[in-house]
JSON list of C-alpha atoms in Angstrom, two decimals:
[
{"chain": "O", "resi": 45, "resn": "GLN", "atom": "CA", "xyz": [-0.44, -0.04, 0.00]},
{"chain": "O", "resi": 46, "resn": "VAL", "atom": "CA", "xyz": [1.09, 3.61, -0.74]},
{"chain": "O", "resi": 47, "resn": "GLN", "atom": "CA", "xyz": [0.24, 6.18, 1.86]},
{"chain": "O", "resi": 48, "resn": "LEU", "atom": "CA", "xyz": [0.53, 10.03, 1.10]},
{"chain": "O", "resi": 49, "resn": "VAL", "atom": "CA", "xyz": [0.71, 12.62, 3.55]},
{"chain": "O", "resi": 50, "resn": "GLU", "atom": "CA", "xyz": [0.47, 15.99, 2.92]},
{"chain": "O", "resi": 51, "resn": "SER", "atom": "CA", "xyz": [1.00, 19.08, 4.98]},
{"chain": "O", "resi": 52, "resn": "GLY", "atom": "CA", "xyz": [1.81, 22.84, 5.23]},
{"chain": "O", "resi": 53, "resn": "GLY", "atom": "CA", "xyz": [-1.19, 24.30, 4.28]},
{"chain": "O", "resi": 54, "resn": "GLY", "atom": "CA", "xyz": [-2.81, 27.37, 6.00]},
{"chain": "O", "resi": 55, "resn": "LEU", "atom": "CA", "xyz": [-4.34, 30.85, 5.85]},
{"chain": "O", "resi": 56, "resn": "VAL", "atom": "CA", "xyz": [-2.40, 33.84, 4.47]},
{"chain": "O", "resi": 57, "resn": "GLN", "atom": "CA", "xyz": [-3.22, 37.00, 2.53]},
{"chain": "O", "resi": 58, "resn": "THR", "atom": "CA", "xyz": [-3.07, 37.78, -1.09]},
{"chain": "O", "resi": 59, "resn": "GLY", "atom": "CA", "xyz": [1.26, 37.77, -1.62]},
{"chain": "O", "resi": 60, "resn": "GLY", "atom": "CA", "xyz": [1.84, 35.74, 1.01]},
{"chain": "O", "resi": 61, "resn": "SER", "atom": "CA", "xyz": [3.81, 32.50, 0.64]},
{"chain": "O", "resi": 62, "resn": "LEU", "atom": "CA", "xyz": [3.40, 28.81, 1.83]},
{"chain": "O", "resi": 63, "resn": "ARG", "atom": "CA", "xyz": [5.47, 25.47, 1.66]},
{"chain": "O", "resi": 64, "resn": "LEU", "atom": "CA", "xyz": [3.62, 22.14, 1.30]},
{"chain": "O", "resi": 65, "resn": "ALA", "atom": "CA", "xyz": [5.32, 18.69, 1.90]},
{"chain": "O", "resi": 66, "resn": "CYS", "atom": "CA", "xyz": [4.18, 15.50, 0.80]},
{"chain": "O", "resi": 67, "resn": "ALA", "atom": "CA", "xyz": [5.61, 12.15, 2.47]},
{"chain": "O", "resi": 68, "resn": "ALA", "atom": "CA", "xyz": [5.24, 9.32, 0.93]},
{"chain": "O", "resi": 69, "resn": "SER", "atom": "CA", "xyz": [5.59, 5.63, 2.49]},
{"chain": "O", "resi": 70, "resn": "GLY", "atom": "CA", "xyz": [5.48, 2.24, 0.55]},
{"chain": "O", "resi": 71, "resn": "ARG", "atom": "CA", "xyz": [6.53, 1.52, -2.79]},
{"chain": "O", "resi": 72, "resn": "THR", "atom": "CA", "xyz": [7.03, 4.68, -4.31]},
{"chain": "O", "resi": 73, "resn": "PHE", "atom": "CA", "xyz": [9.95, 4.67, -6.38]},
{"chain": "O", "resi": 74, "resn": "SER", "atom": "CA", "xyz": [8.53, 2.27, -8.74]},
{"chain": "O", "resi": 75, "resn": "ALA", "atom": "CA", "xyz": [6.94, 5.64, -10.49]},
{"chain": "O", "resi": 76, "resn": "ASN", "atom": "CA", "xyz": [9.50, 8.33, -12.45]},
{"chain": "O", "resi": 77, "resn": "ALA", "atom": "CA", "xyz": [7.84, 11.36, -10.83]},
{"chain": "O", "resi": 78, "resn": "MET", "atom": "CA", "xyz": [5.57, 13.14, -8.34]},
{"chain": "O", "resi": 79, "resn": "GLY", "atom": "CA", "xyz": [3.14, 15.59, -8.76]},
{"chain": "O", "resi": 80, "resn": "TRP", "atom": "CA", "xyz": [0.85, 18.12, -6.95]},
{"chain": "O", "resi": 81, "resn": "PHE", "atom": "CA", "xyz": [-2.90, 18.71, -7.73]},
{"chain": "O", "resi": 82, "resn": "ARG", "atom": "CA", "xyz": [-5.55, 20.87, -6.19]},
{"chain": "O", "resi": 83, "resn": "GLN", "atom": "CA", "xyz": [-9.06, 21.10, -6.05]},
{"chain": "O", "resi": 84, "resn": "GLY", "atom": "CA", "xyz": [-10.88, 24.39, -5.23]},
{"chain": "O", "resi": 85, "resn": "PRO", "atom": "CA", "xyz": [-14.46, 25.23, -4.60]},
{"chain": "O", "resi": 86, "resn": "GLY", "atom": "CA", "xyz": [-17.01, 24.10, -6.96]},
{"chain": "O", "resi": 87, "resn": "LYS", "atom": "CA", "xyz": [-14.09, 22.92, -9.37]},
{"chain": "O", "resi": 88, "resn": "GLU", "atom": "CA", "xyz": [-12.62, 19.98, -10.44]},
{"chain": "O", "resi": 89, "resn": "ARG", "atom": "CA", "xyz": [-9.01, 18.60, -9.37]},
{"chain": "O", "resi": 90, "resn": "GLU", "atom": "CA", "xyz": [-6.54, 19.86, -11.86]},
{"chain": "O", "resi": 91, "resn": "PHE", "atom": "CA", "xyz": [-2.79, 19.17, -12.32]},
{"chain": "O", "resi": 92, "resn": "VAL", "atom": "CA", "xyz": [-0.67, 21.81, -10.96]},
{"chain": "O", "resi": 93, "resn": "ALA", "atom": "CA", "xyz": [3.13, 20.86, -11.02]},
{"chain": "O", "resi": 94, "resn": "ARG", "atom": "CA", "xyz": [5.38, 18.05, -11.59]},
{"chain": "O", "resi": 95, "resn": "ILE", "atom": "CA", "xyz": [8.81, 16.77, -10.83]},
{"chain": "O", "resi": 96, "resn": "SER", "atom": "CA", "xyz": [11.33, 13.63, -11.54]},
{"chain": "O", "resi": 97, "resn": "TRP", "atom": "CA", "xyz": [12.59, 11.19, -8.88]},
{"chain": "O", "resi": 98, "resn": "SER", "atom": "CA", "xyz": [15.96, 10.98, -10.30]},
{"chain": "O", "resi": 99, "resn": "SER", "atom": "CA", "xyz": [16.76, 14.09, -12.71]},
{"chain": "O", "resi": 100, "resn": "GLY", "atom": "CA", "xyz": [14.81, 16.69, -10.82]},
{"chain": "O", "resi": 101, "resn": "ARG", "atom": "CA", "xyz": [13.13, 17.77, -14.08]},
{"chain": "O", "resi": 102, "resn": "THR", "atom": "CA", "xyz": [9.91, 19.85, -13.30]},
{"chain": "O", "resi": 103, "resn": "TYR", "atom": "CA", "xyz": [7.14, 21.17, -15.35]},
{"chain": "O", "resi": 104, "resn": "TYR", "atom": "CA", "xyz": [4.36, 23.32, -14.15]},
{"chain": "O", "resi": 105, "resn": "ALA", "atom": "CA", "xyz": [0.61, 24.64, -14.87]},
{"chain": "O", "resi": 106, "resn": "ASP", "atom": "CA", "xyz": [0.33, 27.70, -16.97]},
{"chain": "O", "resi": 107, "resn": "SER", "atom": "CA", "xyz": [-1.42, 29.36, -14.06]},
{"chain": "O", "resi": 108, "resn": "VAL", "atom": "CA", "xyz": [1.28, 28.81, -11.27]},
{"chain": "O", "resi": 109, "resn": "LYS", "atom": "CA", "xyz": [4.05, 29.15, -13.64]},
{"chain": "O", "resi": 110, "resn": "GLY", "atom": "CA", "xyz": [6.63, 31.53, -11.88]},
{"chain": "O", "resi": 111, "resn": "ARG", "atom": "CA", "xyz": [4.71, 31.48, -8.78]},
{"chain": "O", "resi": 112, "resn": "PHE", "atom": "CA", "xyz": [4.91, 27.97, -7.54]},
{"chain": "O", "resi": 113, "resn": "THR", "atom": "CA", "xyz": [8.52, 25.90, -7.08]},
{"chain": "O", "resi": 114, "resn": "ILE", "atom": "CA", "xyz": [8.32, 21.90, -6.58]},
{"chain": "O", "resi": 115, "resn": "SER", "atom": "CA", "xyz": [11.46, 20.10, -5.32]},
{"chain": "O", "resi": 116, "resn": "ARG", "atom": "CA", "xyz": [12.29, 16.97, -3.61]},
{"chain": "O", "resi": 117, "resn": "ASP", "atom": "CA", "xyz": [14.42, 14.63, -1.30]},
{"chain": "O", "resi": 118, "resn": "ASN", "atom": "CA", "xyz": [14.71, 11.75, -2.27]},
{"chain": "O", "resi": 119, "resn": "ALA", "atom": "CA", "xyz": [16.41, 10.39, 0.99]},
{"chain": "O", "resi": 120, "resn": "LYS", "atom": "CA", "xyz": [12.98, 11.42, 2.63]},
{"chain": "O", "resi": 121, "resn": "ASN", "atom": "CA", "xyz": [11.04, 9.93, 0.19]},
{"chain": "O", "resi": 122, "resn": "THR", "atom": "CA", "xyz": [9.51, 13.72, 0.32]},
{"chain": "O", "resi": 123, "resn": "VAL", "atom": "CA", "xyz": [8.19, 16.20, -2.47]},
{"chain": "O", "resi": 124, "resn": "TYR", "atom": "CA", "xyz": [7.54, 20.29, -1.48]},
{"chain": "O", "resi": 125, "resn": "LEU", "atom": "CA", "xyz": [5.52, 22.70, -3.37]},
{"chain": "O", "resi": 126, "resn": "GLN", "atom": "CA", "xyz": [6.53, 26.31, -2.47]},
{"chain": "O", "resi": 127, "resn": "LEU", "atom": "CA", "xyz": [3.73, 28.62, -3.06]},
{"chain": "O", "resi": 128, "resn": "SER", "atom": "CA", "xyz": [4.51, 32.48, -3.82]},
{"chain": "O", "resi": 129, "resn": "SER", "atom": "CA", "xyz": [2.69, 35.34, -4.79]},
{"chain": "O", "resi": 130, "resn": "LEU", "atom": "CA", "xyz": [-0.69, 33.45, -3.78]},
{"chain": "O", "resi": 131, "resn": "LYS", "atom": "CA", "xyz": [-3.92, 34.71, -5.09]},
{"chain": "O", "resi": 132, "resn": "PRO", "atom": "CA", "xyz": [-7.56, 33.97, -4.02]},
{"chain": "O", "resi": 133, "resn": "GLU", "atom": "CA", "xyz": [-8.08, 31.66, -7.06]},
{"chain": "O", "resi": 134, "resn": "ASP", "atom": "CA", "xyz": [-5.39, 29.45, -5.51]},
{"chain": "O", "resi": 135, "resn": "THR", "atom": "CA", "xyz": [-7.16, 28.63, -2.48]},
{"chain": "O", "resi": 136, "resn": "ALA", "atom": "CA", "xyz": [-7.80, 24.87, -2.89]},
{"chain": "O", "resi": 137, "resn": "ILE", "atom": "CA", "xyz": [-7.06, 21.53, -1.18]},
{"chain": "O", "resi": 138, "resn": "TYR", "atom": "CA", "xyz": [-3.63, 20.58, -2.69]},
{"chain": "O", "resi": 139, "resn": "TYR", "atom": "CA", "xyz": [-3.08, 16.81, -3.07]},
{"chain": "O", "resi": 140, "resn": "CYS", "atom": "CA", "xyz": [-0.09, 14.85, -4.30]},
{"chain": "O", "resi": 141, "resn": "ASN", "atom": "CA", "xyz": [0.24, 11.36, -6.03]},
{"chain": "O", "resi": 142, "resn": "ALA", "atom": "CA", "xyz": [2.67, 9.53, -8.76]},
{"chain": "O", "resi": 143, "resn": "VAL", "atom": "CA", "xyz": [2.83, 10.68, -12.31]},
{"chain": "O", "resi": 144, "resn": "ARG", "atom": "CA", "xyz": [4.67, 9.52, -15.40]},
{"chain": "O", "resi": 145, "resn": "ALA", "atom": "CA", "xyz": [7.68, 11.02, -16.40]},
{"chain": "O", "resi": 146, "resn": "VAL", "atom": "CA", "xyz": [5.56, 12.85, -19.46]},
{"chain": "O", "resi": 147, "resn": "GLY", "atom": "CA", "xyz": [1.96, 14.01, -18.49]},
{"chain": "O", "resi": 148, "resn": "THR", "atom": "CA", "xyz": [0.19, 14.73, -15.67]},
{"chain": "O", "resi": 149, "resn": "THR", "atom": "CA", "xyz": [-2.12, 11.95, -15.40]},
{"chain": "O", "resi": 150, "resn": "PRO", "atom": "CA", "xyz": [-2.13, 10.82, -11.70]},
{"chain": "O", "resi": 151, "resn": "LEU", "atom": "CA", "xyz": [-1.33, 6.65, -11.36]},
{"chain": "O", "resi": 152, "resn": "TYR", "atom": "CA", "xyz": [-2.56, 5.84, -7.91]},
{"chain": "O", "resi": 153, "resn": "ASP", "atom": "CA", "xyz": [-5.84, 4.86, -7.19]},
{"chain": "O", "resi": 154, "resn": "SER", "atom": "CA", "xyz": [-6.30, 6.44, -3.58]},
{"chain": "O", "resi": 155, "resn": "TRP", "atom": "CA", "xyz": [-5.70, 10.23, -2.42]},
{"chain": "O", "resi": 156, "resn": "GLY", "atom": "CA", "xyz": [-4.30, 11.26, 0.50]},
{"chain": "O", "resi": 157, "resn": "GLN", "atom": "CA", "xyz": [-6.49, 13.91, 3.06]},
{"chain": "O", "resi": 158, "resn": "GLY", "atom": "CA", "xyz": [-4.59, 17.07, 1.09]},
{"chain": "O", "resi": 159, "resn": "THR", "atom": "CA", "xyz": [-3.54, 20.00, 2.82]},
{"chain": "O", "resi": 160, "resn": "GLN", "atom": "CA", "xyz": [-6.02, 22.97, 2.67]},
{"chain": "O", "resi": 161, "resn": "VAL", "atom": "CA", "xyz": [-4.55, 26.21, 1.37]},
{"chain": "O", "resi": 162, "resn": "THR", "atom": "CA", "xyz": [-6.69, 29.71, 1.87]},
{"chain": "O", "resi": 163, "resn": "VAL", "atom": "CA", "xyz": [-5.56, 32.88, 0.19]},
{"chain": "O", "resi": 164, "resn": "SER", "atom": "CA", "xyz": [-7.98, 35.70, 1.78]},
{"chain": "O", "resi": 165, "resn": "SER", "atom": "CA", "xyz": [-8.80, 38.89, -0.66]}
]
């Protein structure tokens, strides 16, 4: 079984920053990359960012490019998402999941609890 635990969310003002973490346990390194997803109120879950475990190659959704930074610590089986210049439209529950090296499709059927990010206007 794969367990994904997201943390680091909170309430911030527009323009503020947060650092999210996703700790993975179980069989995780069979996947080439990890990604962050989010689901805002009344919206579908959407892809945010991806990072390759081996090379550190990153990819971002256009909506967050230049504001968010994804990183990973292979020794800790943890991926991070640095959120900067936050906007109210970034308000969502943020989730992590394994993804392919190319593409944005989540690979694990079950999701973690997510971590809530709320940006006040």
